[in-house]
JSON list of C-alpha atoms in Angstrom, two decimals:
[
{"chain": "A", "resi": 1, "resn": "MET", "atom": "CA", "xyz": [71.13, 97.47, 110.87]},
{"chain": "A", "resi": 2, "resn": "ARG", "atom": "CA", "xyz": [73.91, 96.02, 108.67]},
{"chain": "A", "resi": 3, "resn": "THR", "atom": "CA", "xyz": [76.31, 95.68, 111.59]},
{"chain": "A", "resi": 4, "resn": "TYR", "atom": "CA", "xyz": [73.65, 93.98, 113.70]},
{"chain": "A", "resi": 5, "resn": "VAL", "atom": "CA", "xyz": [72.80, 91.46, 110.96]},
{"chain": "A", "resi": 6, "resn": "ARG", "atom": "CA", "xyz": [76.49, 90.75, 110.23]},
{"chain": "A", "resi": 7, "resn": "VAL", "atom": "CA", "xyz": [77.19, 90.03, 113.91]},
{"chain": "A", "resi": 8, "resn": "MET", "atom": "CA", "xyz": [74.08, 87.89, 114.42]},
{"chain": "A", "resi": 9, "resn": "LYS", "atom": "CA", "xyz": [74.74, 85.83, 111.28]},
{"chain": "A", "resi": 10, "resn": "ALA", "atom": "CA", "xyz": [78.34, 85.24, 112.31]},
{"chain": "A", "resi": 11, "resn": "ALA", "atom": "CA", "xyz": [77.52, 84.35, 115.91]},
{"chain": "A", "resi": 12, "resn": "GLY", "atom": "CA", "xyz": [74.46, 82.26, 115.01]},
{"chain": "A", "resi": 13, "resn": "ASP", "atom": "CA", "xyz": [76.31, 79.55, 113.12]},
{"chain": "A", "resi": 14, "resn": "SER", "atom": "CA", "xyz": [77.15, 76.41, 115.13]},
{"chain": "A", "resi": 15, "resn": "THR", "atom": "CA", "xyz": [80.69, 76.06, 113.76]},
{"chain": "A", "resi": 16, "resn": "ARG", "atom": "CA", "xyz": [81.49, 79.70, 114.40]},
{"chain": "A", "resi": 17, "resn": "ALA", "atom": "CA", "xyz": [80.01, 79.41, 117.90]},
{"chain": "A", "resi": 18, "resn": "LYS", "atom": "CA", "xyz": [82.40, 76.50, 118.54]},
{"chain": "A", "resi": 19, "resn": "ILE", "atom": "CA", "xyz": [85.32, 78.54, 117.23]},
{"chain": "A", "resi": 20, "resn": "MET", "atom": "CA", "xyz": [84.44, 81.39, 119.56]},
{"chain": "A", "resi": 21, "resn": "LYS", "atom": "CA", "xyz": [84.19, 79.02, 122.52]},
{"chain": "A", "resi": 22, "resn": "ILE", "atom": "CA", "xyz": [87.63, 77.51, 121.88]},
{"chain": "A", "resi": 23, "resn": "LEU", "atom": "CA", "xyz": [89.16, 80.94, 121.29]},
{"chain": "A", "resi": 24, "resn": "GLN", "atom": "CA", "xyz": [87.69, 81.96, 124.63]},
{"chain": "A", "resi": 25, "resn": "CYS", "atom": "CA", "xyz": [90.31, 79.82, 126.39]},
{"chain": "A", "resi": 26, "resn": "ARG", "atom": "CA", "xyz": [93.34, 80.64, 124.20]},
{"chain": "A", "resi": 27, "resn": "ASP", "atom": "CA", "xyz": [94.61, 82.10, 120.93]},
{"chain": "A", "resi": 28, "resn": "LEU", "atom": "CA", "xyz": [94.91, 79.56, 118.12]},
{"chain": "A", "resi": 29, "resn": "CYS", "atom": "CA", "xyz": [96.12, 79.40, 114.53]},
{"chain": "A", "resi": 30, "resn": "VAL", "atom": "CA", "xyz": [94.09, 77.96, 111.66]},
{"chain": "A", "resi": 31, "resn": "CYS", "atom": "CA", "xyz": [95.86, 74.59, 111.76]},
{"chain": "A", "resi": 32, "resn": "GLU", "atom": "CA", "xyz": [95.08, 74.19, 115.48]},
{"chain": "A", "resi": 33, "resn": "ILE", "atom": "CA", "xyz": [91.41, 75.02, 114.91]},
{"chain": "A", "resi": 34, "resn": "GLN", "atom": "CA", "xyz": [91.39, 72.58, 111.97]},
{"chain": "A", "resi": 35, "resn": "SER", "atom": "CA", "xyz": [92.74, 69.86, 114.22]},
{"chain": "A", "resi": 36, "resn": "LEU", "atom": "CA", "xyz": [90.18, 70.50, 116.94]},
{"chain": "A", "resi": 37, "resn": "LEU", "atom": "CA", "xyz": [87.16, 70.73, 114.63]},
{"chain": "A", "resi": 38, "resn": "LYS", "atom": "CA", "xyz": [88.41, 68.15, 112.10]},
{"chain": "A", "resi": 39, "resn": "MET", "atom": "CA", "xyz": [87.68, 70.50, 109.21]},
{"chain": "A", "resi": 40, "resn": "SER", "atom": "CA", "xyz": [89.57, 71.57, 106.11]},
{"chain": "A", "resi": 41, "resn": "GLN", "atom": "CA", "xyz": [91.79, 74.67, 106.11]},
{"chain": "A", "resi": 42, "resn": "PRO", "atom": "CA", "xyz": [89.63, 76.57, 103.56]},
{"chain": "A", "resi": 43, "resn": "SER", "atom": "CA", "xyz": [86.50, 75.92, 105.61]},
{"chain": "A", "resi": 44, "resn": "VAL", "atom": "CA", "xyz": [88.09, 77.07, 108.89]},
{"chain": "A", "resi": 45, "resn": "SER", "atom": "CA", "xyz": [89.55, 80.14, 107.17]},
{"chain": "A", "resi": 46, "resn": "ARG", "atom": "CA", "xyz": [86.15, 81.06, 105.73]},
{"chain": "A", "resi": 47, "resn": "HIS", "atom": "CA", "xyz": [84.51, 80.84, 109.16]},
{"chain": "A", "resi": 48, "resn": "LEU", "atom": "CA", "xyz": [87.29, 82.91, 110.72]},
{"chain": "A", "resi": 49, "resn": "LYS", "atom": "CA", "xyz": [86.94, 85.56, 108.01]},
{"chain": "A", "resi": 50, "resn": "LEU", "atom": "CA", "xyz": [83.22, 85.93, 108.76]},
{"chain": "A", "resi": 51, "resn": "LEU", "atom": "CA", "xyz": [83.98, 86.24, 112.48]},
{"chain": "A", "resi": 52, "resn": "GLU", "atom": "CA", "xyz": [86.62, 88.87, 111.70]},
{"chain": "A", "resi": 53, "resn": "VAL", "atom": "CA", "xyz": [84.28, 90.88, 109.47]},
{"chain": "A", "resi": 54, "resn": "ALA", "atom": "CA", "xyz": [81.72, 90.83, 112.31]},
{"chain": "A", "resi": 55, "resn": "ASP", "atom": "CA", "xyz": [84.41, 92.15, 114.70]},
{"chain": "A", "resi": 56, "resn": "LEU", "atom": "CA", "xyz": [84.20, 89.09, 116.96]},
{"chain": "A", "resi": 57, "resn": "VAL", "atom": "CA", "xyz": [87.75, 87.81, 116.43]},
{"chain": "A", "resi": 58, "resn": "ARG", "atom": "CA", "xyz": [91.04, 89.26, 115.27]},
{"chain": "A", "resi": 59, "resn": "GLY", "atom": "CA", "xyz": [93.95, 87.58, 113.56]},
{"chain": "A", "resi": 60, "resn": "ASP", "atom": "CA", "xyz": [97.42, 88.74, 114.61]},
{"chain": "A", "resi": 61, "resn": "LYS", "atom": "CA", "xyz": [100.26, 87.73, 112.29]},
{"chain": "A", "resi": 62, "resn": "LYS", "atom": "CA", "xyz": [103.29, 86.34, 114.06]},
{"chain": "A", "resi": 63, "resn": "GLY", "atom": "CA", "xyz": [105.99, 85.19, 111.69]},
{"chain": "A", "resi": 64, "resn": "MET", "atom": "CA", "xyz": [104.60, 82.66, 109.24]},
{"chain": "A", "resi": 65, "resn": "GLN", "atom": "CA", "xyz": [101.31, 82.12, 111.04]},
{"chain": "A", "resi": 66, "resn": "THR", "atom": "CA", "xyz": [98.30, 84.12, 112.15]},
{"chain": "A", "resi": 67, "resn": "ARG", "atom": "CA", "xyz": [97.04, 83.61, 115.69]},
{"chain": "A", "resi": 68, "resn": "PHE", "atom": "CA", "xyz": [93.34, 84.28, 116.17]},
{"chain": "A", "resi": 69, "resn": "ARG", "atom": "CA", "xyz": [91.85, 85.62, 119.36]},
{"chain": "A", "resi": 70, "resn": "LEU", "atom": "CA", "xyz": [88.43, 86.50, 120.64]},
{"chain": "A", "resi": 71, "resn": "LEU", "atom": "CA", "xyz": [88.06, 90.25, 120.98]},
{"chain": "A", "resi": 72, "resn": "GLU", "atom": "CA", "xyz": [87.19, 91.89, 124.28]},
{"chain": "A", "resi": 73, "resn": "PRO", "atom": "CA", "xyz": [83.71, 93.49, 124.35]},
{"chain": "A", "resi": 74, "resn": "GLN", "atom": "CA", "xyz": [85.19, 97.00, 124.63]},
{"chain": "A", "resi": 75, "resn": "GLU", "atom": "CA", "xyz": [87.35, 96.48, 121.50]},
{"chain": "A", "resi": 76, "resn": "THR", "atom": "CA", "xyz": [84.45, 96.23, 119.09]},
{"chain": "A", "resi": 77, "resn": "ASN", "atom": "CA", "xyz": [81.00, 97.49, 118.10]},
{"chain": "A", "resi": 78, "resn": "GLU", "atom": "CA", "xyz": [78.01, 97.39, 120.45]},
{"chain": "A", "resi": 79, "resn": "TYR", "atom": "CA", "xyz": [76.42, 94.27, 118.91]},
{"chain": "A", "resi": 80, "resn": "ALA", "atom": "CA", "xyz": [79.62, 92.21, 118.81]},
{"chain": "A", "resi": 81, "resn": "GLY", "atom": "CA", "xyz": [80.44, 93.50, 122.28]},
{"chain": "A", "resi": 82, "resn": "ALA", "atom": "CA", "xyz": [77.13, 92.20, 123.62]},
{"chain": "A", "resi": 83, "resn": "VAL", "atom": "CA", "xyz": [77.75, 88.76, 122.07]},
{"chain": "A", "resi": 84, "resn": "LEU", "atom": "CA", "xyz": [81.32, 88.66, 123.40]},
{"chain": "A", "resi": 85, "resn": "ALA", "atom": "CA", "xyz": [80.20, 89.69, 126.89]},
{"chain": "A", "resi": 86, "resn": "MET", "atom": "CA", "xyz": [77.78, 86.75, 126.99]},
{"chain": "A", "resi": 87, "resn": "ILE", "atom": "CA", "xyz": [79.76, 84.05, 125.16]},
{"chain": "A", "resi": 88, "resn": "CYS", "atom": "CA", "xyz": [81.45, 82.87, 128.36]},
{"chain": "A", "resi": 89, "resn": "THR", "atom": "CA", "xyz": [78.09, 81.68, 129.74]},
{"chain": "A", "resi": 90, "resn": "TRP", "atom": "CA", "xyz": [76.73, 80.18, 126.53]},
{"chain": "A", "resi": 91, "resn": "LEU", "atom": "CA", "xyz": [76.92, 76.47, 125.64]},
{"chain": "A", "resi": 92, "resn": "GLU", "atom": "CA", "xyz": [78.47, 75.54, 128.99]},
{"chain": "A", "resi": 93, "resn": "GLU", "atom": "CA", "xyz": [76.18, 72.50, 129.26]},
{"chain": "A", "resi": 94, "resn": "ASP", "atom": "CA", "xyz": [76.93, 71.21, 125.74]},
{"chain": "A", "resi": 95, "resn": "ARG", "atom": "CA", "xyz": [79.19, 68.15, 126.07]},
{"chain": "A", "resi": 96, "resn": "HIS", "atom": "CA", "xyz": [80.66, 68.47, 122.59]},
{"chain": "A", "resi": 97, "resn": "VAL", "atom": "CA", "xyz": [81.61, 72.09, 123.22]},
{"chain": "A", "resi": 98, "resn": "GLN", "atom": "CA", "xyz": [83.00, 71.16, 126.66]},
{"chain": "A", "resi": 99, "resn": "ARG", "atom": "CA", "xyz": [85.19, 68.52, 125.01]},
{"chain": "A", "resi": 100, "resn": "LEU", "atom": "CA", "xyz": [86.42, 70.97, 122.36]},
{"chain": "A", "resi": 101, "resn": "VAL", "atom": "CA", "xyz": [87.34, 73.54, 125.01]},
{"chain": "A", "resi": 102, "resn": "GLU", "atom": "CA", "xyz": [89.20, 70.94, 127.09]},
{"chain": "A", "resi": 103, "resn": "ASN", "atom": "CA", "xyz": [91.07, 69.73, 124.00]},
{"chain": "A", "resi": 104, "resn": "ALA", "atom": "CA", "xyz": [91.94, 73.32, 123.07]},
{"chain": "A", "resi": 105, "resn": "LYS", "atom": "CA", "xyz": [93.43, 73.92, 126.51]},
{"chain": "A", "resi": 106, "resn": "THR", "atom": "CA", "xyz": [95.81, 70.96, 126.16]},
{"chain": "A", "resi": 107, "resn": "LEU", "atom": "CA", "xyz": [96.51, 71.11, 122.42]},
{"chain": "A", "resi": 108, "resn": "GLU", "atom": "CA", "xyz": [100.21, 71.31, 121.61]},
{"chain": "A", "resi": 109, "resn": "ARG", "atom": "CA", "xyz": [101.06, 72.94, 118.30]},
{"chain": "A", "resi": 110, "resn": "SER", "atom": "CA", "xyz": [103.96, 70.55, 117.81]},
{"chain": "A", "resi": 111, "resn": "ASN", "atom": "CA", "xyz": [101.43, 67.69, 117.60]},
{"chain": "A", "resi": 112, "resn": "VAL", "atom": "CA", "xyz": [99.36, 69.43, 114.90]},
{"chain": "A", "resi": 113, "resn": "GLY", "atom": "CA", "xyz": [100.21, 68.65, 111.30]},
{"chain": "A", "resi": 114, "resn": "ALA", "atom": "CA", "xyz": [100.64, 72.16, 109.92]}
]
């Protein structure tokens, strides 16, 4: 039950849903997510930590930065796996989410104030 609740709470938040949608198209670091969502670093980091604890995303350290990626359904628990298997079809009609995903695809790290 604890795993189920942890996954549902993490996936059910609008900001974390947006983060999952942008990570669906590519791996990003905190500063890139900050830039896309126009949020503070501590706030983005807190959301990412909750997604990590729920086994929905993973941070991979590369040099001085950590790149976050959406996990594959088979890499995680059954509840997170079910969410991850469906995330690609969710929020496709939401214009704000569509814009975020398009911006994530073209975001250049060199243009992000890290």
